Coordinates of C-alpha atoms and ligand atoms in Angstrom, one line a residue:
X68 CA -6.5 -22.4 -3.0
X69 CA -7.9 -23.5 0.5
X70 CA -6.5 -26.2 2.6
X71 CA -8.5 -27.7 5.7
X72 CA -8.4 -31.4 7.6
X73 CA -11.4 -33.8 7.0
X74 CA -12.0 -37.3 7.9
X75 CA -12.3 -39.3 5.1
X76 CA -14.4 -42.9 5.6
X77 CA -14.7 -46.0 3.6
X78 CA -18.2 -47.3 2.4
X79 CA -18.9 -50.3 0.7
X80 CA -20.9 -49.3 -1.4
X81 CA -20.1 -50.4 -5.5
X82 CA -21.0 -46.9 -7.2
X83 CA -18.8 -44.2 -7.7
X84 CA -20.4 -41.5 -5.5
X85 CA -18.6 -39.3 -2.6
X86 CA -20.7 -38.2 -0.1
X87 CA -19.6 -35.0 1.1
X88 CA -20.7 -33.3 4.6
X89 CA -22.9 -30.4 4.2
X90 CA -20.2 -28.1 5.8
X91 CA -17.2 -29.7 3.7
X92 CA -19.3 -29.3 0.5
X93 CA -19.3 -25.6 1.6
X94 CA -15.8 -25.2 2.5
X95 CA -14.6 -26.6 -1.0
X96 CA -16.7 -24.3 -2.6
X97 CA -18.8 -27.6 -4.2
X98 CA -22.1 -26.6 -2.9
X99 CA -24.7 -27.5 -5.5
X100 CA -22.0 -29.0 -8.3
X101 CA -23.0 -32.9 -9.2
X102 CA -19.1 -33.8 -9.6
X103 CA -15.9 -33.4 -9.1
X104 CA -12.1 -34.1 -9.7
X105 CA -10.4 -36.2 -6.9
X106 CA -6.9 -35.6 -6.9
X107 CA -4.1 -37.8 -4.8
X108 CA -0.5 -37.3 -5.8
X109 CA -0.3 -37.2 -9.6
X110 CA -3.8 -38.7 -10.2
X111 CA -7.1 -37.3 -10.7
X112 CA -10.2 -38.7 -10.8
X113 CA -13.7 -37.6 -12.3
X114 CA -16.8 -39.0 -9.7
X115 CA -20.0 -38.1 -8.6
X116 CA -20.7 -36.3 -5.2
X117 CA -23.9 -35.5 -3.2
X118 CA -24.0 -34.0 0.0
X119 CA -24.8 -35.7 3.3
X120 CA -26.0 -34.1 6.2
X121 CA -23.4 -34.0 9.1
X122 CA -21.8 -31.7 11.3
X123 CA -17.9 -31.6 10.5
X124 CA -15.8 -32.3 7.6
X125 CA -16.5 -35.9 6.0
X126 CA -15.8 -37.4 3.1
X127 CA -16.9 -40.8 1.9
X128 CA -15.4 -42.7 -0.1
X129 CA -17.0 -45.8 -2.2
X130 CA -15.3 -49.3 -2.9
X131 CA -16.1 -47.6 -6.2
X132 CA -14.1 -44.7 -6.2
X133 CA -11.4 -46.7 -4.6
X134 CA -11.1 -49.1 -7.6
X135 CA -10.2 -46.1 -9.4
X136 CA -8.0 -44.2 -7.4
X137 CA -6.3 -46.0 -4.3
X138 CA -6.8 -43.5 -1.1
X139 CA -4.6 -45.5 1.1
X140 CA -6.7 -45.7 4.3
X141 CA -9.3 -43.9 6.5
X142 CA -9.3 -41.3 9.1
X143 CA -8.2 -37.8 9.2
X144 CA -6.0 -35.8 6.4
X145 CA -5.8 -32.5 5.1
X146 CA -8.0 -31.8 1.8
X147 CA -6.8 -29.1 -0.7
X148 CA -9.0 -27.5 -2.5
X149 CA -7.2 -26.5 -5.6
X150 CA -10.3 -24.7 -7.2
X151 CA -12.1 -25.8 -10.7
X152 CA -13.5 -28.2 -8.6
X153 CA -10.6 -29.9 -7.9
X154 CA -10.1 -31.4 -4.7
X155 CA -6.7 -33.0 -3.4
X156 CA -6.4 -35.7 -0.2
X157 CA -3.0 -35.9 1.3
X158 CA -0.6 -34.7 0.5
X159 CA 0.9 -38.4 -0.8
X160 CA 5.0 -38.1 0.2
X161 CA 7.3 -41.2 -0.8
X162 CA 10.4 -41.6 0.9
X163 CA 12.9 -43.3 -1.5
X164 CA 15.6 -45.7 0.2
X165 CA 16.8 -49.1 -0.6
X166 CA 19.5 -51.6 1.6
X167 CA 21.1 -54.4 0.0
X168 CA 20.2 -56.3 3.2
X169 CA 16.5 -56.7 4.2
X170 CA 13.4 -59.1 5.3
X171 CA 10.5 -58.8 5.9
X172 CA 10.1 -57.0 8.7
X173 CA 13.2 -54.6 7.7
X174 CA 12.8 -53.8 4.5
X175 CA 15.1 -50.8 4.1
X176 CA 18.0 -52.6 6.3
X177 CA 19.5 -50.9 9.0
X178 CA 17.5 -47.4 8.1
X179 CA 14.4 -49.1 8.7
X180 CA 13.9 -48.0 12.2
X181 CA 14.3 -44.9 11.3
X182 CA 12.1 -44.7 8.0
X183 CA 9.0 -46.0 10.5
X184 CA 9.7 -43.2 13.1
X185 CA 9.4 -40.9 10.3
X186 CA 6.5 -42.4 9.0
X187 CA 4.9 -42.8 12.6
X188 CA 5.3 -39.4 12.8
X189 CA 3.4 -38.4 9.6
X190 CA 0.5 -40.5 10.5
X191 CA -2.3 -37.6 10.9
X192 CA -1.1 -35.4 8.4
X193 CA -0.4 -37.1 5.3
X194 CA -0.4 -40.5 3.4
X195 CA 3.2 -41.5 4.3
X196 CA 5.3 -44.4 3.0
X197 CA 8.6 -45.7 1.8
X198 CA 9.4 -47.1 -1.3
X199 CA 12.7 -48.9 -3.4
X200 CA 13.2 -48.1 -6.6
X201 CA 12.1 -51.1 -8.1
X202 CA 9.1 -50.1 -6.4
X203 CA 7.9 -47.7 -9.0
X204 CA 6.0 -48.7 -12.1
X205 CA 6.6 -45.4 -14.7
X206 CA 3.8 -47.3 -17.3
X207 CA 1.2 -46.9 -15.5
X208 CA 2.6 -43.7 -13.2
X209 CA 2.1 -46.1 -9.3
X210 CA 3.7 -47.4 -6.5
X211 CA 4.1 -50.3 -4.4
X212 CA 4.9 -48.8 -1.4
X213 CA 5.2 -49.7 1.9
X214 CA 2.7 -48.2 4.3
X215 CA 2.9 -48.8 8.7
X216 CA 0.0 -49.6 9.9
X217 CA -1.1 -48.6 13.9
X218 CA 0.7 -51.9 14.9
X219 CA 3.4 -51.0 13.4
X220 CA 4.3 -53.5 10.8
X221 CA 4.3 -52.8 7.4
X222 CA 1.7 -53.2 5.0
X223 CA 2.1 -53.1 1.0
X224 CA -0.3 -50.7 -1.0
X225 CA -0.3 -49.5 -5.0
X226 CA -0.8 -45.7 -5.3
X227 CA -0.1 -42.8 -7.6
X228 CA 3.3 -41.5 -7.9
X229 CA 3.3 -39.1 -4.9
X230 CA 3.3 -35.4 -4.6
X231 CA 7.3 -35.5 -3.1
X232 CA 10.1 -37.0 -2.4
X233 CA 12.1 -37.3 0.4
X234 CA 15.3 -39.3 -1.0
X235 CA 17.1 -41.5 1.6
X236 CA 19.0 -44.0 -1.0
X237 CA 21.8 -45.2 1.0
X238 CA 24.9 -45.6 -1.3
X239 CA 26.9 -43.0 -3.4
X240 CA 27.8 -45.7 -6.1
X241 CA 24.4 -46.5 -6.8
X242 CA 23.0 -42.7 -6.7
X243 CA 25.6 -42.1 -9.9
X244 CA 24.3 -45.1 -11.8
X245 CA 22.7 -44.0 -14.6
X246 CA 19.3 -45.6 -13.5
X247 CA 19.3 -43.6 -10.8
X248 CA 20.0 -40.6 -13.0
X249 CA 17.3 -41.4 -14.9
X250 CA 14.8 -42.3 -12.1
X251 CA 15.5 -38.6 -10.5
X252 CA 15.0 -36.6 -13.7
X253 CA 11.9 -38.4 -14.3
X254 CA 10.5 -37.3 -11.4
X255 CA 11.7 -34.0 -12.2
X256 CA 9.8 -33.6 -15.6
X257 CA 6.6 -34.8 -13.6
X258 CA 7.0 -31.8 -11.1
X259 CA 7.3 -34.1 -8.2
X260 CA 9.8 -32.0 -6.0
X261 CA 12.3 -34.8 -5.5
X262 CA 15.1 -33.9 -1.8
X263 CA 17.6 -34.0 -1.6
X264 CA 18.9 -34.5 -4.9
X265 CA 22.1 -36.8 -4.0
X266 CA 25.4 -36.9 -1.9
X267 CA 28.2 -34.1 -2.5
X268 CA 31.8 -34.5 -3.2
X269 CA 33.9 -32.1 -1.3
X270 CA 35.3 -30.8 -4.5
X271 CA 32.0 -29.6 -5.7
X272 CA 30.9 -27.8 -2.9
X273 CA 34.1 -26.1 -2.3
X274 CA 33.5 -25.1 -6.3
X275 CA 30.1 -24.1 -5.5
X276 CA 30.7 -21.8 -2.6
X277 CA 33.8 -20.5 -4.2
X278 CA 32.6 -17.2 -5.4
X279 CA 30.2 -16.5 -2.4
X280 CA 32.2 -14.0 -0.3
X281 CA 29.6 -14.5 2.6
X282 CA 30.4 -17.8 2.3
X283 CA 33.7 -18.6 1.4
X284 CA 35.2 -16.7 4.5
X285 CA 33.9 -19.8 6.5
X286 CA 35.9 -22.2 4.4
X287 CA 39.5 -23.4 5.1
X288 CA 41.6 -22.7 2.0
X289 CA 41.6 -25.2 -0.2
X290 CA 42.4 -26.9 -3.7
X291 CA 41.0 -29.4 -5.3
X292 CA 43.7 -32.5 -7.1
X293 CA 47.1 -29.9 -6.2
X294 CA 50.2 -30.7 -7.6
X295 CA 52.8 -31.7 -5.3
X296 CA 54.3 -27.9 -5.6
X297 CA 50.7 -26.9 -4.1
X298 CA 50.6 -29.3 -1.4
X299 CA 54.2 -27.9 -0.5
X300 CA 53.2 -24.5 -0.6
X301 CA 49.5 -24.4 1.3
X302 CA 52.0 -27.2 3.8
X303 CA 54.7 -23.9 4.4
X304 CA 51.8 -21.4 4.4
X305 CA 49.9 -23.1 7.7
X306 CA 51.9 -25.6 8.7
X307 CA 49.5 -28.3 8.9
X308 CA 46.8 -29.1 6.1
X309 CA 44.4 -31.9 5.7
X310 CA 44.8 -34.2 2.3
X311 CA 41.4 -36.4 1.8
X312 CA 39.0 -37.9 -0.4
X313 CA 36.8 -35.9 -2.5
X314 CA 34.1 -38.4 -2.5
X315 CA 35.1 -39.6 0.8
X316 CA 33.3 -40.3 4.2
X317 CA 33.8 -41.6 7.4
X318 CA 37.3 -40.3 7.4
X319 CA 38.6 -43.1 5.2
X320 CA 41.8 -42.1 3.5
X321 CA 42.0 -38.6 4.9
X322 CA 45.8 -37.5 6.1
X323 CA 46.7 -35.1 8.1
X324 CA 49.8 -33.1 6.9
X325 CA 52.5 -31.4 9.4
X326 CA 55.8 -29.1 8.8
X327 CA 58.3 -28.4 10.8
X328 CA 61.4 -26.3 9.5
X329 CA 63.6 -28.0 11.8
X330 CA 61.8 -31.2 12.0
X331 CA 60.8 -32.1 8.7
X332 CA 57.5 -33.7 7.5
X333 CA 55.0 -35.7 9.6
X334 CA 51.8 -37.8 8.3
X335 CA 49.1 -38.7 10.7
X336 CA 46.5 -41.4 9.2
X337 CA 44.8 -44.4 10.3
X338 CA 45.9 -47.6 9.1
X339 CA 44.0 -51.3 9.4
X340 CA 42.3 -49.9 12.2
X341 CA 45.2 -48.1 13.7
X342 CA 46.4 -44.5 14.2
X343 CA 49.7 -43.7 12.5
X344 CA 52.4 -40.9 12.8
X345 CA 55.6 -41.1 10.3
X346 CA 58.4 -38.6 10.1
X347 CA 59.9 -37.6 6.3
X348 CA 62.7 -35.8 6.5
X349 CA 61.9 -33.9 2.9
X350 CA 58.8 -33.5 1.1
X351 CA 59.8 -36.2 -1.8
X352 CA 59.7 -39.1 0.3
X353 CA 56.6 -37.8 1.8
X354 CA 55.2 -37.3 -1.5
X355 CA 56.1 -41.1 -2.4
X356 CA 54.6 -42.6 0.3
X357 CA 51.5 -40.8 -0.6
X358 CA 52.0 -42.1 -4.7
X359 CA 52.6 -45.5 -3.0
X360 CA 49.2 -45.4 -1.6
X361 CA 47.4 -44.0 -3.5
X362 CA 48.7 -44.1 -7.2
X363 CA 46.1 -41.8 -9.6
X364 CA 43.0 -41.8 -7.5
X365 CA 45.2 -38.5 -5.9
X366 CA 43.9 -36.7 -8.4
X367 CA 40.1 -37.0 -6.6
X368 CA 42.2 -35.7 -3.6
X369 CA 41.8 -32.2 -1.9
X370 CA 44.4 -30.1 0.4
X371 CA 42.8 -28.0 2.7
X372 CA 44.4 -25.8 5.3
X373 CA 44.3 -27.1 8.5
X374 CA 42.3 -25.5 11.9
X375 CA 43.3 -25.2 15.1
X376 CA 40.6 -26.7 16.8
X377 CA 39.0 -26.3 20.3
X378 CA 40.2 -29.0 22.2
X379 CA 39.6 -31.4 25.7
X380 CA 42.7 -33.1 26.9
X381 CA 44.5 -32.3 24.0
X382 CA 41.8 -33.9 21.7
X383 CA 40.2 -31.9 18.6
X384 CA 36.8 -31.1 18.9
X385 CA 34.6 -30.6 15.9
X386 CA 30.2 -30.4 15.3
X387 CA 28.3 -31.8 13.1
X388 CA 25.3 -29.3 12.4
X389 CA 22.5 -31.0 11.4
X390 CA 20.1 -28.4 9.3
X391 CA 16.7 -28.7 7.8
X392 CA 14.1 -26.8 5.9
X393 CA 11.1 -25.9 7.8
X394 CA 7.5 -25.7 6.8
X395 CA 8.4 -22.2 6.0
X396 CA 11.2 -22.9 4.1
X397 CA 13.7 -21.4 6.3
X398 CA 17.1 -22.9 6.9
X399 CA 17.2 -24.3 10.7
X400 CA 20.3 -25.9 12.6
X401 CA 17.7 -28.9 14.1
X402 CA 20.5 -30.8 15.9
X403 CA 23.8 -30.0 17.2
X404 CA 26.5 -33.0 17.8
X405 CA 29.6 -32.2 19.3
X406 CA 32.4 -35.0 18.6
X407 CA 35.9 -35.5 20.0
X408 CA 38.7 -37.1 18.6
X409 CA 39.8 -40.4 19.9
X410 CA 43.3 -39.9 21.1
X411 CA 45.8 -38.8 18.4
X412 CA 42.9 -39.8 15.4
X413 CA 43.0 -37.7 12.5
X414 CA 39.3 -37.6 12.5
X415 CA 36.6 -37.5 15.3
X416 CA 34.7 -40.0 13.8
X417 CA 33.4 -42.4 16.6
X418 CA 34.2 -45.5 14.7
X419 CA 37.7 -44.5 15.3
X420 CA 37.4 -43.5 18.8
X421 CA 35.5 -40.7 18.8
X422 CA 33.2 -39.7 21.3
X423 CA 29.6 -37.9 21.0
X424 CA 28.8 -34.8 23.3
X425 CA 26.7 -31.7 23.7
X426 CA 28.0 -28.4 22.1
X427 CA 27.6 -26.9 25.5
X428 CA 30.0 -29.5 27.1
X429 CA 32.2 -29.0 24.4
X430 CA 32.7 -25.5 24.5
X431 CA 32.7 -24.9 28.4
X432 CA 36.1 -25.7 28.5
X433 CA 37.7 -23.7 26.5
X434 CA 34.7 -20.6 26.3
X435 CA 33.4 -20.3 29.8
X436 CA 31.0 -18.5 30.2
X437 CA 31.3 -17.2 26.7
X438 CA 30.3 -20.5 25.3
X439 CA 26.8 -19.5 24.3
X440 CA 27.8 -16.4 21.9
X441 CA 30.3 -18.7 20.5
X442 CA 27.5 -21.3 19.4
X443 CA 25.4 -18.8 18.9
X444 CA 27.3 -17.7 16.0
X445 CA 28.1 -20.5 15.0
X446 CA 24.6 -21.2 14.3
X447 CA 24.0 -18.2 12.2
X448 CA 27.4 -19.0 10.6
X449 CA 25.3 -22.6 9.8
X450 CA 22.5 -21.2 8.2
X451 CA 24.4 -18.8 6.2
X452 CA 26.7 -21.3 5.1
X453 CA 23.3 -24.0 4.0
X454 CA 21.5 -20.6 2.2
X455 CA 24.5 -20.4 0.3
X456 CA 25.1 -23.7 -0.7
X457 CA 21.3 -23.9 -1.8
X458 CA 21.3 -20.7 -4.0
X459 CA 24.6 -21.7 -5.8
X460 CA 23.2 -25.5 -6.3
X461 CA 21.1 -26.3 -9.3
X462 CA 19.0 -28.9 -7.2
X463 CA 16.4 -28.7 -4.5
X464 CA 18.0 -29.1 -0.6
X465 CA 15.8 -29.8 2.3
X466 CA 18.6 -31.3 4.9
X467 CA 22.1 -30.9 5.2
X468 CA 24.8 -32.2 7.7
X469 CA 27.2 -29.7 8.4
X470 CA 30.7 -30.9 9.7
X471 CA 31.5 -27.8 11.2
X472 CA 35.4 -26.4 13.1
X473 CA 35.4 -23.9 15.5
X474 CA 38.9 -22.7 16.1
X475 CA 40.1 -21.2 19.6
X476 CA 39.3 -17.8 18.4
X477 CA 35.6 -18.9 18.3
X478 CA 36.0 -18.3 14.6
X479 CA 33.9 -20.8 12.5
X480 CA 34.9 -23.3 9.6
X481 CA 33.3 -26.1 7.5
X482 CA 35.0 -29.1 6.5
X483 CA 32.7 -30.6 4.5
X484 CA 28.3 -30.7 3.8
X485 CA 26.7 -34.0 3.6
X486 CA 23.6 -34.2 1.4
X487 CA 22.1 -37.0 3.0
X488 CA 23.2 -36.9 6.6
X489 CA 23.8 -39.5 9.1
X490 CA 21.5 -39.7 12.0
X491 CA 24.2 -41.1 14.8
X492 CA 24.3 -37.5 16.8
X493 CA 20.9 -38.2 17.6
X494 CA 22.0 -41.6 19.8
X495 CA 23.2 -39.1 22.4
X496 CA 20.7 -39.2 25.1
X497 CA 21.0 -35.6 25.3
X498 CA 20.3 -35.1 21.8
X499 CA 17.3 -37.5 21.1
X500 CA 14.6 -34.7 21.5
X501 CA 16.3 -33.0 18.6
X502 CA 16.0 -36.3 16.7
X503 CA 12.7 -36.2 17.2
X504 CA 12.7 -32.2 15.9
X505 CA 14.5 -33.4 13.0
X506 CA 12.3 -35.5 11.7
X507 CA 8.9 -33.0 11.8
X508 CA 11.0 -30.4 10.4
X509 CA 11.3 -33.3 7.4
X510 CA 7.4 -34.0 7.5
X511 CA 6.8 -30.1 7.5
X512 CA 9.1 -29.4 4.5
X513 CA 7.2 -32.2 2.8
X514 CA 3.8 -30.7 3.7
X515 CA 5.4 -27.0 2.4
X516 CA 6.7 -28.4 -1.2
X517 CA 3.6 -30.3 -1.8
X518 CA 1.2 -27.2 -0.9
X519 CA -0.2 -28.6 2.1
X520 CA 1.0 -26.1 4.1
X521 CA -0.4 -22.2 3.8
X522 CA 2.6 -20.4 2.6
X523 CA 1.2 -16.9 3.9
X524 CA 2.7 -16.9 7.5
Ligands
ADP620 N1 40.8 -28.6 7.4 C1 40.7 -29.3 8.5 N2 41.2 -28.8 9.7 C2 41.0 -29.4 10.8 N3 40.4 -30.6 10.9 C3 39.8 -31.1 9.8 C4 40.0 -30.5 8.5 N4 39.3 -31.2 7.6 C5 38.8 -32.3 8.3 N5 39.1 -32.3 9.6 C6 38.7 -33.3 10.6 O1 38.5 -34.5 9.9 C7 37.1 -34.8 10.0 C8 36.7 -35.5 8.8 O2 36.8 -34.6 7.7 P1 35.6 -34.5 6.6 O3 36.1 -33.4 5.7 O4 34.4 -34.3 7.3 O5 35.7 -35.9 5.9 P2 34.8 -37.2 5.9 O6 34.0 -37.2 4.6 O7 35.7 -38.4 5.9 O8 33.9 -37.1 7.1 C9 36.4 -33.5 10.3 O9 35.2 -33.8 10.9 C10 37.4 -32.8 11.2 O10 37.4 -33.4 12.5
MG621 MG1 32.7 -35.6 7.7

């Protein structure tokens, strides 16, 4: 196995004959051979080759060949010599997304500006594009996918199914249709490593990390669908608790839970855009408010003890971690988001008032000049914490968003992990270099899955 970087050129010539640079030829161990197998994603072609003399790596490429096996443009790539005179261009890596709204010039919707800064980015080291499902043809093993040219506007090209995946579809509701299902094994029984496999429920990762000492120190306690004797209990035992969605995001139905001996019960939500705080003077009526609500979807609800969360001005402060894969395969946090709550939210989400900051700012305030040991292990605490998850999950990871509590002990806490991670951290101006990070930590995991990446350093 031998990987190198060659410029690959278009001729117009009708046969089906690659001309190879003397020094390429040599490289690829195909000095002397009369043909050989020309590989992109999962097709592989049998041609002709002769040597051409030329300093450099070169490879031409027929109108010939290209009838047979779409190479999707010119210019430079990596080549991967995969022995038995097989030779691989790319590496070919589909992102899969979709939006319900789209044109022309946005295809993928509100993600598209980010799909083409990711593509953008991959432009000299692989065949990048982005592709719908309905974009995938299983007969005949192609896509139509949707390439960027220099200009940057798209362009629409049919090539093999590619060597990886890098799954961006947008909606929960869709990824559990059984199309989708379907869609994701199939690439799995093709040996197309396919990330990240789909969103989480909070329930299933809590289950997941549940036997992983390492890991489960970092959780708040918590129970998935309690009965109301639970909910009282874990309410006594801390005093405040958080109630929420399993499959929920953006804080949408989440409550937060308070007891006061004296007082009585207290429920903080949000409400038709609005924050709430109602008194109970016993758990029942508490408890009925909450049926009232909700009816049986509380039984995809789960109580977990509340934190005491570093604060500014009295409002909670939590992070969003933002952790990728690198091109050695190593967990990394890329990007680190600090949020605080809009005043008397149950959430710091900054549709309801939240606002975006750096960790450093966040910490200062209550850390000093101790805030750096305090993110410092907080980011260990992250990669431990996305290691576990991985090696107790049946399905390949490459990215995870983290929503991470640090309590005013410094001690570290995650509320949830998001499989497919929002990107809105990365509007901070602060934080737009690790945006930037992020997304060749994405095109470097793709390189590593695929191969095109030496694995020995
Ligand atoms: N156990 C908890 N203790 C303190 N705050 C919490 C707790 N659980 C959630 N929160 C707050 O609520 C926010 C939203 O919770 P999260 O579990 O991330 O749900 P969502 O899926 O709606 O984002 C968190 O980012 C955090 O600010
Ligand atoms: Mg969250």
């Amino acid at each position: 196995m031998s990987l190198t970087y060659c410029n690959v050129h278009f001729s117009q010539q009708l046969n089906k004959v690659a001309y190879l640079s003397v020094p390429l030829m040599k490289q690829l161990k195909l000095t002397g051979k009369k043909s050989f197998h020309l590989k992109l994603g999962k097709e592989v072609i049998t041609a002709a080759i002769k040597p051409i003399k030329r300093q450099g790596n070169h490879l031409y490429l027929s109108a010939g060949i290209r009838q047979t096996i779409t190479v999707p443009k010119a210019g430079n790539v990596y080549v991967l010599s995969t022995g038995e005179d097989e030779v691989q261009l790319g590496p070919l890596i589909g992102v899969l997304t979709d939006s319900d709204v789209r044109s022309s010039d946005t295809p993928f919707g509100p993600r598209t500006g980010f799909i083409k800064n990711l593509l953008r980015l991959g432009t000299n080291k692989a065949y990048f594009f982005a592709f719908t499902p309905r974009d995938i043809n299983w007969q005949e093993e192609k896509v139509y996918g949707y390439f960027l040219n220099p200009q940057g506007s798209w362009y629409r090209k049919t090539v093999p199914l590619p060597d990886v995946v890098y799954n961006r579809l947008p909606s929960r509701k869709a990824e559990t249709s059984t199309s989708i299902t379907s869609l994701r094994e199939r690439f799995i029984r093709k040996k197309i490593p396919f990330f990240n496999w789909s969103f989480f429920n909070k329930s299933d990762v809590y289950k997941l990390l549940d036997g992983d000492v390492e890991a489960a120190k970092h959780l708040p306690e918590s129970v998935s669908n309690p009965t109301p004797e639970k909910i009282k209990e874990l309410l006594e035992k801390h005093q405040f608790v958080y109630y929420k969605p399993t499959a929920g995001s953006l804080g949408n139905g989440i409550y937060r839970l308070t007891y006061h001996p004296k007082r009585g019960y207290f429920a903080r939500y949000r409400r038709s855009g609005s924050n709430v705080l109602l008194r109970f003077n016993n758990f029942k009526s508490l408890m009925r408010m909450l049926e009232s609500r909700h009816g049986n979807s509380l039984s995809r609800y789960v109580i977990q003890q509340g934190i005491r969360l570093v604060e500014i001005d009295s409002c909670p402060i939590d992070f969003r971690f933002h952790m990728h894969k690198t091109g050695k395969n190593e967990w990394v946090p890329a990007g680190i988001g600090a949020k605080k709550a809009g005043r008397g939210s149950v959430t710091t989400h900054i549709k309801n008032g939240g606002s975006l900051m750096t960790p450093e700012q966040a910490l200062s305030r209550t850390f000093g000049e101790k805030s750096k040991e305090v993110l410092d292990y907080a980011k260990k605490v992250s990669i431990k914490l996305s290691e576990a998850i991985e090696r107790n999950y049946p399905h390949m990871l490459g990215e995870l968003g983290l929503d991470i509590g640090i309590d005013k002990d410094g001690e570290v806490y995650m509320f949830e992990a998001n499989a497919k991670p929002g990107r809105s951290i990365f509007k901070h101006p602060a934080l737009k270099e690790q945006g930037m990070t992020s997304l060749s930590y994405i095109l470097e995991h793709c390189l590593y899955l695929s191969r095109f990446r030496r694995r020995d350093n």
